Amino acid sequence: MTSGVIDPDAVPRHAVPMTAYAMANLHPTPVLHEEVLTYMERVQSTLDPFGGRFLVHGAPAREVREGSWPGGLVVVAFPSYEDARAWYDSEAYQALLPLRTRHMPGDLLLIDGVPEGYDPAAKAAAVRQSSAFATPIGQETPVPPMPQ
């Protein structure tokens, strides 16, 4: 279970492969350690066999419009979730990873994108129709359940 929000194995896989993403919120120090620079020099070679490409690399938020965002954002696109997972679990990336994690903490997740033509209104209608949508006692408007 991932943080009690969504069980990734319960999320249906789509018949058509969708782009997936590795997204990280990293917390660099003011001066990057030599091992982090080595990691940066070598990470692309671990992405290439899985079709990974950087969309955003370590950029601090240009403008935080809601909440707070400490750190730098990294977004890497992959042809599919399976490719993203295979990259992260690969021997090459796992060997390289400690060069960053020893000196730059952060959070990383793998997530599916949405299919072409995705309609958020249709998604809302489907959620309303599902059993995952509950009406609390004494409340006229149903609200989605809160994550545990």
N, CA, C and O of each residue as an XYZ file, in Angstrom:
592
protein
N       0.855     -1.175      0.000
C       0.000      0.000      0.000
C       0.900      1.237      0.000
O       1.895      1.273      0.723
N       0.570      2.227     -0.783
C       1.384      3.434     -0.883
C       0.775      4.549     -0.055
O      -0.178      5.199     -0.485
N       1.317      4.768      1.117
C       0.905      5.857      1.988
C      -0.577      5.856      2.295
O      -1.121      6.901      2.651
N      -1.252      4.722      2.170
C      -2.653      4.637      2.511
C      -3.570      5.370      1.562
O      -4.743      5.568      1.878
N      -3.070      5.783      0.402
C      -3.912      6.549     -0.513
C      -4.483      5.653     -1.604
O      -5.700      5.485     -1.684
N      -3.644      5.086     -2.431
C      -4.111      4.247     -3.527
C      -3.222      3.023     -3.593
O      -1.996      3.132     -3.560
N      -3.846      1.851     -3.687
C      -3.102      0.614     -3.873
C      -2.764      0.529     -5.356
O      -3.673      0.383     -6.174
N      -1.463      0.618     -5.739
C      -1.122      0.638     -7.158
C      -1.539     -0.634     -7.880
O      -1.777     -0.600     -9.087
N      -1.634     -1.756     -7.172
C      -2.040     -2.997     -7.820
C      -3.543     -3.024     -8.084
O      -4.016     -3.842     -8.874
N      -4.302     -2.135     -7.430
C      -5.744     -2.069     -7.644
C      -6.104     -1.124     -8.789
O      -7.256     -1.085     -9.222
N      -5.127     -0.366     -9.277
C      -5.379      0.566    -10.375
C      -5.372     -0.223    -11.676
O      -4.386     -0.893    -11.981
N      -6.457     -0.157    -12.451
C      -6.498     -0.940    -13.685
C      -5.458     -0.468    -14.691
O      -5.247      0.732    -14.862
N      -4.823     -1.404    -15.343
C      -3.887     -1.089    -16.415
C      -4.685     -0.955    -17.701
O      -5.658     -1.680    -17.908
N      -4.291     -0.059    -18.544
C      -5.022      0.218    -19.767
C      -4.504     -0.648    -20.906
O      -3.338     -1.041    -20.917
N      -5.362     -0.937    -21.848
C      -4.991     -1.775    -22.987
C      -3.924     -1.086    -23.837
O      -3.056     -1.750    -24.403
N      -3.989      0.230    -23.924
C      -3.014      0.992    -24.699
C      -1.967      1.543    -23.732
O      -2.319      2.234    -22.776
N      -0.674      1.244    -23.969
C       0.344      1.767    -23.054
C       0.287      3.290    -22.991
O       0.107      3.962    -24.006
N       0.445      3.821    -21.775
C       0.437      5.262    -21.567
C       1.804      5.685    -21.073
O       2.534      4.895    -20.475
N       2.139      6.922    -21.322
C       3.348      7.470    -20.754
C       3.248      7.394    -19.236
O       2.188      7.623    -18.655
N       4.359      7.073    -18.615
C       4.440      7.061    -17.159
C       5.598      7.970    -16.763
O       6.437      8.332    -17.587
N       5.621      8.323    -15.496
C       6.607      9.291    -15.042
C       7.265      8.852    -13.752
O       6.630      8.252    -12.885
N       8.554      9.161    -13.635
C       9.252      9.130    -12.360
C       9.341     10.588    -11.947
O       9.905     11.414    -12.663
N       8.783     10.895    -10.794
C       8.777     12.276    -10.315
C       9.462     12.310     -8.955
O       9.185     11.484     -8.085
N      10.348     13.265     -8.786
C      11.076     13.381     -7.537
C      11.077     14.825     -7.054
O      11.174     15.766     -7.842
N      10.967     14.972     -5.751
C      11.164     16.254     -5.091
C      12.450     16.088     -4.293
O      12.456     15.445     -3.243
N      13.535     16.664     -4.791
C      14.852     16.495     -4.186
C      15.240     17.734     -3.395
O      14.799     18.844     -3.692
N      16.072     17.522     -2.386
C      16.474     18.597     -1.486
C      17.996     18.763     -1.522
O      18.702     18.271     -0.642
N      18.489     19.457     -2.544
C      19.944     19.604     -2.681
C      20.527     20.535     -1.623
O      19.846     21.408     -1.085
N      21.793     20.321     -1.349
C      22.535     21.217     -0.469
C      23.041     22.382     -1.315
O      23.070     22.283     -2.542
N      23.443     23.488     -0.676
C      23.926     24.637     -1.460
C      25.097     24.294     -2.378
O      25.213     24.849     -3.471
N      25.965     23.382     -1.937
C      27.086     22.946     -2.771
C      26.906     21.449     -3.008
O      26.851     20.666     -2.060
N      26.815     21.058     -4.278
C      26.603     19.650     -4.601
C      27.874     18.840     -4.349
O      28.976     19.237     -4.725
N      27.683     17.706     -3.709
C      28.787     16.789     -3.440
C      29.287     16.196     -4.760
O      28.516     16.056     -5.709
N      30.550     15.855     -4.818
C      31.155     15.267     -6.017
C      30.401     14.017     -6.471
O      30.256     13.790     -7.672
N      29.915     13.197     -5.521
C      29.181     11.985     -5.894
C      27.862     12.320     -6.592
O      27.427     11.576     -7.470
N      27.231     13.412     -6.219
C      25.988     13.824     -6.884
C      26.289     14.226     -8.328
O      25.522     13.911     -9.237
N      27.390     14.912     -8.531
C      27.779     15.289     -9.898
C      28.070     14.045    -10.733
O      27.714     13.992    -11.910
N      28.710     13.050    -10.137
C      28.966     11.791    -10.839
C      27.640     11.112    -11.188
O      27.472     10.603    -12.296
N      26.704     11.108    -10.243
C      25.363     10.563    -10.491
C      24.733     11.265    -11.697
O      24.194     10.613    -12.591
N      24.805     12.597    -11.715
C      24.213     13.365    -12.814
C      24.862     13.028    -14.150
O      24.181     12.968    -15.174
N      26.162     12.812    -14.147
C      26.876     12.472    -15.378
C      26.479     11.101    -15.916
O      26.511     10.879    -17.127
N      26.106     10.184    -15.032
C      25.855      8.800    -15.434
C      24.386      8.400    -15.525
O      24.079      7.356    -16.101
N      23.482      9.185    -14.983
C      22.088      8.733    -14.880
C      21.430      8.521    -16.246
O      20.624      7.603    -16.389
N      21.745      9.332    -17.242
C      21.098      9.171    -18.551
C      21.366      7.793    -19.141
O      20.495      7.214    -19.790
N      22.569      7.265    -18.917
C      22.877      5.938    -19.463
C      22.016      4.848    -18.826
O      21.831      3.787    -19.423
N      21.487      5.092    -17.623
C      20.576      4.114    -17.013
C      19.154      4.271    -17.544
O      18.374      3.319    -17.516
N      18.815      5.453    -18.022
C      17.476      5.735    -18.560
C      17.314      5.236    -19.996
O      16.246      4.757    -20.376
N      18.370      5.351    -20.782
C      18.295      5.050    -22.213
C      17.700      3.686    -22.549
O      16.854      3.615    -23.441
N      18.097      2.593    -21.881
C      17.539      1.285    -22.248
C      16.024      1.171    -22.008
O      15.382      0.262    -22.534
N      15.461      2.083    -21.221
C      14.039      2.029    -20.876
C      13.244      3.165    -21.508
O      12.070      3.354    -21.190
N      13.876      3.919    -22.401
C      13.193      5.012    -23.091
C      12.936      6.223    -22.219
O      12.066      7.034    -22.535
N      13.678      6.364    -21.120
C      13.469      7.492    -20.213
C      14.101      8.759    -20.728
O      15.203      8.746    -21.277
N      13.379      9.875    -20.542
C      13.936     11.179    -20.929
C      13.481     12.243    -19.946
O      12.334     12.255    -19.499
N      14.392     13.121    -19.626
C      14.089     14.193    -18.684
C      13.116     15.194    -19.298
O      13.293     15.632    -20.434
N      12.096     15.546    -18.538
C      11.215     16.661    -18.892
C      11.546     17.873    -18.028
O      11.477     19.013    -18.487
N      11.904     17.616    -16.777
C      12.328     18.657    -15.831
C      13.485     18.054    -15.049
O      13.420     16.893    -14.645
N      14.541     18.827    -14.830
C      15.684     18.278    -14.102
C      16.181     19.239    -13.035
O      16.968     20.146    -13.305
N      15.704     19.020    -11.824
C      16.215     19.731    -10.660
C      15.848     21.189    -10.568
O      16.455     21.940     -9.804
N      14.873     21.592    -11.330
C      14.507     23.011    -11.327
C      13.783     23.379    -10.033
O      12.832     22.703     -9.640
N      14.227     24.449     -9.370
C      13.434     24.924     -8.235
C      12.144     25.533     -8.775
O      12.086     25.993     -9.915
N      11.123     25.527     -7.942
C       9.848     26.095     -8.379
C      10.039     27.555     -8.755
O      10.574     28.342     -7.975
N       9.607     27.903     -9.934
C       9.706     29.295    -10.380
C       8.702     30.156     -9.622
O       8.957     31.320     -9.315
N       7.558     29.550     -9.333
C       6.520     30.259     -8.594
C       5.632     29.223     -7.918
O       4.998     28.413     -8.595
N       5.582     29.243     -6.586
C       4.711     28.332     -5.842
C       3.378     29.044     -5.671
O       3.306     30.077     -5.006
N       2.322     28.497     -6.269
C       1.013     29.140     -6.241
C       0.117     28.607     -5.129
O      -0.805     29.299     -4.696
N       0.372     27.387     -4.661
C      -0.394     26.803     -3.564
C       0.549     26.015     -2.678
O       1.426     25.303     -3.168
N       0.368     26.142     -1.374
C       1.186     25.371     -0.441
C       2.644     25.776     -0.487
O       2.979     26.926     -0.771
N       3.507     24.809     -0.201
C       4.943     25.064     -0.246
C       5.600     23.961     -1.052
O       5.060     22.861     -1.164
N       6.741     24.247     -1.602
C       7.461     23.265     -2.399
C       8.951     23.434     -2.136
O       9.647     24.132     -2.874
N       9.433     22.792     -1.083
C      10.872     22.855     -0.845
C      11.599     21.911     -1.793
O      11.117     20.813     -2.068
N      12.725     22.322     -2.281
C      13.515     21.432     -3.112
C      13.370     21.686     -4.590
O      12.811     22.691     -5.029
N      13.897     20.732     -5.349
C      13.876     20.825     -6.801
C      13.093     19.670     -7.386
O      13.121     18.560     -6.854
N      12.406     19.921     -8.459
C      11.573     18.922     -9.117
C      12.340     18.250    -10.242
O      13.040     18.898    -11.021
N      12.188     16.913    -10.306
C      12.721     16.132    -11.419
C      11.559     15.325    -11.984
O      10.844     14.653    -11.241
N      11.373     15.392    -13.298
C      10.339     14.604    -13.969
C      10.991     13.897    -15.153
O      11.589     14.528    -16.025
N      10.859     12.567    -15.160
C      11.387     11.753    -16.251
C      10.219     10.992    -16.861
O       9.464     10.341    -16.138
N      10.059     11.063    -18.176
C       8.978     10.355    -18.877
C       9.503      9.018    -19.386
O      10.657      8.899    -19.798
N       8.625      8.010    -19.347
C       8.908      6.678    -19.868
C       7.761      6.256    -20.770
O       6.643      6.747    -20.610
N       8.010      5.360    -21.713
C       6.932      4.896    -22.588
C       5.792      4.208    -21.836
O       4.649      4.244    -22.292
N       6.082      3.581    -20.690
C       5.046      2.886    -19.924
C       5.458      2.805    -18.461
O       6.615      3.039    -18.110
N       4.489      2.470    -17.614
C       4.768      2.260    -16.197
C       5.770      1.121    -16.020
O       6.664      1.193    -15.178
N       5.612      0.083    -16.813
C       6.525     -1.063    -16.720
C       7.964     -0.645    -17.021
O       8.898     -1.116    -16.371
N       8.144      0.235    -18.002
C       9.487      0.743    -18.308
C      10.038      1.558    -17.140
O      11.211      1.422    -16.791
N       9.205      2.403    -16.535
C       9.648      3.214    -15.398
C      10.077      2.319    -14.242
O      11.114      2.554    -13.622
N       9.290      1.305    -13.955
C       9.602      0.395    -12.856
C      10.869     -0.412    -13.162
O      11.719     -0.594    -12.291
N      10.987     -0.891    -14.397
C      12.167     -1.663    -14.784
C      13.432     -0.810    -14.670
O      14.476     -1.306    -14.246
N      13.345      0.472    -15.048
C      14.491      1.375    -14.896
C      14.875      1.492    -13.429
O      16.034      1.284    -13.069
N      13.901      1.827    -12.576
C      14.218      2.045    -11.163
C      14.813      0.792    -10.531
O      15.744      0.884     -9.730
N      14.288     -0.371    -10.879
C      14.749     -1.636    -10.308
C      16.000     -2.191    -10.987
O      16.563     -3.187    -10.532
N      16.435     -1.552    -12.071
C      17.574     -2.089    -12.834
C      18.850     -2.095    -11.999
O      19.050     -1.264    -11.112
N      19.686     -3.044    -12.310
C      20.978     -3.158    -11.620
C      21.801     -1.885    -11.810
O      22.446     -1.413    -10.874
N      21.777     -1.339    -13.010
C      22.565     -0.134    -13.300
C      22.106      1.045    -12.455
O      22.937      1.757    -11.891
N      20.785      1.267    -12.355
C      20.315      2.416    -11.573
C      20.500      2.174    -10.080
O      20.894      3.087     -9.354
N      20.228      0.986     -9.620
C      20.398      0.698     -8.198
C      21.847      0.861     -7.757
O      22.103      1.262     -6.621
N      22.798      0.558     -8.635
C      24.214      0.760     -8.318
C      24.559      2.246     -8.253
O      25.411      2.648     -7.461
N      23.913      3.057     -9.071
C      24.185      4.495     -9.144
C      23.464      5.287     -8.052
O      23.990      6.285     -7.559
N      22.283      4.854     -7.682
C      21.397      5.586     -6.772
C      22.057      6.072     -5.482
O      21.825      7.220     -5.101
N      22.864      5.268     -4.789
C      23.458      5.757     -3.533
C      24.332      6.994     -3.691
O      24.525      7.733     -2.726
N      24.864      7.237     -4.884
C      25.662      8.444     -5.089
C      24.830      9.696     -4.853
O      25.354     10.715     -4.404
N      23.541      9.625     -5.151
C      22.643     10.750     -4.879
C      22.067     10.684     -3.472
O      22.099     11.677     -2.746
N      21.542      9.534     -3.079
C      20.805      9.457     -1.815
C      21.686      9.692     -0.590
O      21.179     10.110      0.452
N      22.974      9.438     -0.685
C      23.867      9.710      0.457
C      24.008     11.203      0.727
O      24.358     11.609      1.835
N      23.733     12.021     -0.292
C      24.015     13.451     -0.158
C      22.833     14.361     -0.472
O      22.897     15.566     -0.228
N      21.754     13.793     -1.011
C      20.611     14.614     -1.407
C      19.328     13.834     -1.133
O      18.919     13.005     -1.946
N      18.693     14.095      0.008
C      17.448     13.387      0.303
C      16.329     13.847     -0.618
O      16.406     14.908     -1.237
N      15.315     13.048     -0.692
C      14.169     13.422     -1.508
C      13.116     12.335     -1.509
O      13.247     11.316     -0.831
N      12.088     12.567     -2.271
C      10.980     11.632     -2.441
C      10.847     11.356     -3.930
O      10.977     12.264     -4.751
N      10.588     10.096     -4.279
C      10.431      9.730     -5.673
C       9.223      8.827     -5.805
O       9.000      7.946     -4.974
N       8.450      9.048     -6.845
C       7.322      8.163     -7.115
C       7.271      7.835     -8.588
O       7.759      8.587     -9.431
N       6.665      6.686     -8.884
C       6.390      6.283    -10.256
C       4.890      6.371    -10.429
O       4.134      5.897     -9.581
N       4.453      6.976    -11.525
C       3.022      7.201    -11.700
C       2.647      7.124    -13.179
O       3.401      7.549    -14.054
N       1.464      6.572    -13.432
C       0.938      6.541    -14.793
C       0.487      7.925    -15.205
O       0.011      8.707    -14.382
N       0.639      8.222    -16.482
C       0.014      9.402    -17.047
C      -1.434      9.063    -17.363
O      -1.923      8.006    -16.965
N      -2.109      9.926    -18.056
C      -3.487      9.657    -18.473
C      -3.501      9.392    -19.975
O      -2.637      9.883    -20.702
N      -4.481      8.614    -20.442
C      -4.535      8.324    -21.878
C      -4.918      9.566    -22.679
O      -5.511     10.507    -22.151
N      -4.571      9.547    -23.951
C      -4.966     10.643    -24.832
C      -6.489     10.755    -24.811
O      -7.189      9.743    -24.831
N      -6.992     11.966    -24.770
C      -8.428     12.191    -24.731
C      -9.024     12.072    -23.335
O     -10.246     12.044    -23.191
N      -8.187     12.002    -22.306
C      -8.673     11.895    -20.924
C      -9.656     13.018    -20.616
O      -9.433     14.172    -20.984
N     -10.735     12.670    -19.945
C     -11.797     13.626    -19.625
C     -12.022     13.631    -18.112
O     -12.597     12.683    -17.578
N     -11.579     14.680    -17.408
C     -11.758     14.704    -15.957
C     -13.227     14.712    -15.532
O     -13.556     14.210    -14.457
N     -14.112     15.271    -16.356
C     -15.543     15.263    -16.022
C     -16.085     13.833    -16.062
O     -16.890     13.453    -15.212
N     -15.648     13.037    -17.043
C     -16.070     11.637    -17.108
C     -15.527     10.866    -15.909
O     -16.213      9.995    -15.375
N     -14.321     11.171    -15.488
C     -13.744     10.526    -14.295
C     -14.581     10.870    -13.066
O     -14.869      9.992    -12.254
N     -14.971     12.126    -12.921
C     -15.802     12.532    -11.782
C     -17.136     11.788    -11.802
O     -17.615     11.347    -10.757
N     -17.734     11.648    -12.979
C     -19.007     10.922    -13.090
C     -18.831      9.458    -12.696
O     -19.693      8.891    -12.025
N     -17.726      8.845    -13.106
C     -17.469      7.450    -12.764
C     -17.271      7.288    -11.257
O     -17.739      6.310    -10.673
N     -16.585      8.234    -10.628
C     -16.388      8.170     -9.174
C     -17.732      8.301     -8.469
O     -17.993      7.598     -7.493
N     -18.585      9.197     -8.958
C     -19.916      9.350     -8.348
C     -20.727      8.054     -8.428
O     -21.501      7.744     -7.522
N     -20.547      7.308     -9.509
C     -21.287      6.068     -9.711
C     -20.705      4.900     -8.921
O     -21.389      3.899     -8.708
N     -19.450      5.017     -8.482
C     -18.770      3.884     -7.838
C     -19.107      3.787     -6.361
O     -19.642      4.717     -5.758
N     -18.778      2.637     -5.800
C     -18.991      2.434     -4.372
C     -17.952      3.175     -3.547
O     -18.073      3.236     -2.324
N     -16.939      3.737     -4.183
C     -15.913      4.495     -3.465
C     -16.413      5.879     -3.081
O     -15.689      6.650     -2.451
N     -17.632      6.191     -3.453
C     -18.201      7.504     -3.194
C     -19.288      7.339     -2.140
O     -20.256      6.610     -2.359
N     -19.143      7.990     -1.026
C     -20.068      7.788      0.089
C     -20.760      9.089      0.482
O     -20.213     10.174      0.285
N     -21.969      8.975      1.039
C     -22.695     10.114      1.569
C     -22.691     10.017      3.094
O     -23.353      9.146      3.657
N     -21.951     10.902      3.772
C     -21.962     10.868      5.235
C     -23.367     11.141      5.767
O     -24.131     11.892      5.161
N     -23.704     10.528      6.901
C     -25.019     10.702      7.524
C     -25.241     12.175      7.813
O     -24.372     12.847      8.369
N     -26.424     12.677      7.427
C     -26.775     14.068      7.671
C     -26.212     15.039      6.654
O     -26.356     16.250      6.823
N     -25.592     14.559      5.632
C     -25.025     15.438      4.615
C     -25.730     15.157      3.295
O     -25.795     14.010      2.854
N     -26.255     16.201      2.666
C     -27.008     16.023      1.441
C     -26.113     15.750      0.236
O     -26.472     14.957     -0.635
N     -24.972     16.388      0.178
C     -24.070     16.228     -0.967
C     -23.026     15.170     -0.641
O     -22.277     15.326      0.323
N     -22.961     14.092     -1.429
C     -21.939     13.074     -1.167
C     -20.536     13.626     -1.386
O     -20.318     14.466     -2.259
N     -19.609     13.156     -0.601
C     -18.199     13.527     -0.769
C     -17.366     12.257     -0.822
O     -17.710     11.258     -0.191
N     -16.261     12.293     -1.579
C     -15.399     11.104     -1.628
C     -14.827     10.810     -0.238
O     -14.622     11.733      0.551
N     -14.569      9.539      0.067
C     -13.987      9.201      1.360
C     -12.587      9.761      1.486
O     -11.875      9.871      0.488
N     -12.177     10.117      2.690
C     -10.841     10.626      2.953
C      -9.858      9.466      2.982
O     -10.195      8.392      3.480
N      -8.651      9.656      2.459
C      -7.633      8.602      2.545
C      -7.321      8.297      4.015
O      -7.330      9.191      4.861
N      -7.049      7.039      4.297
C      -6.726      6.617      5.661
C      -5.297      6.956      5.985
O      -4.833      6.680      7.091
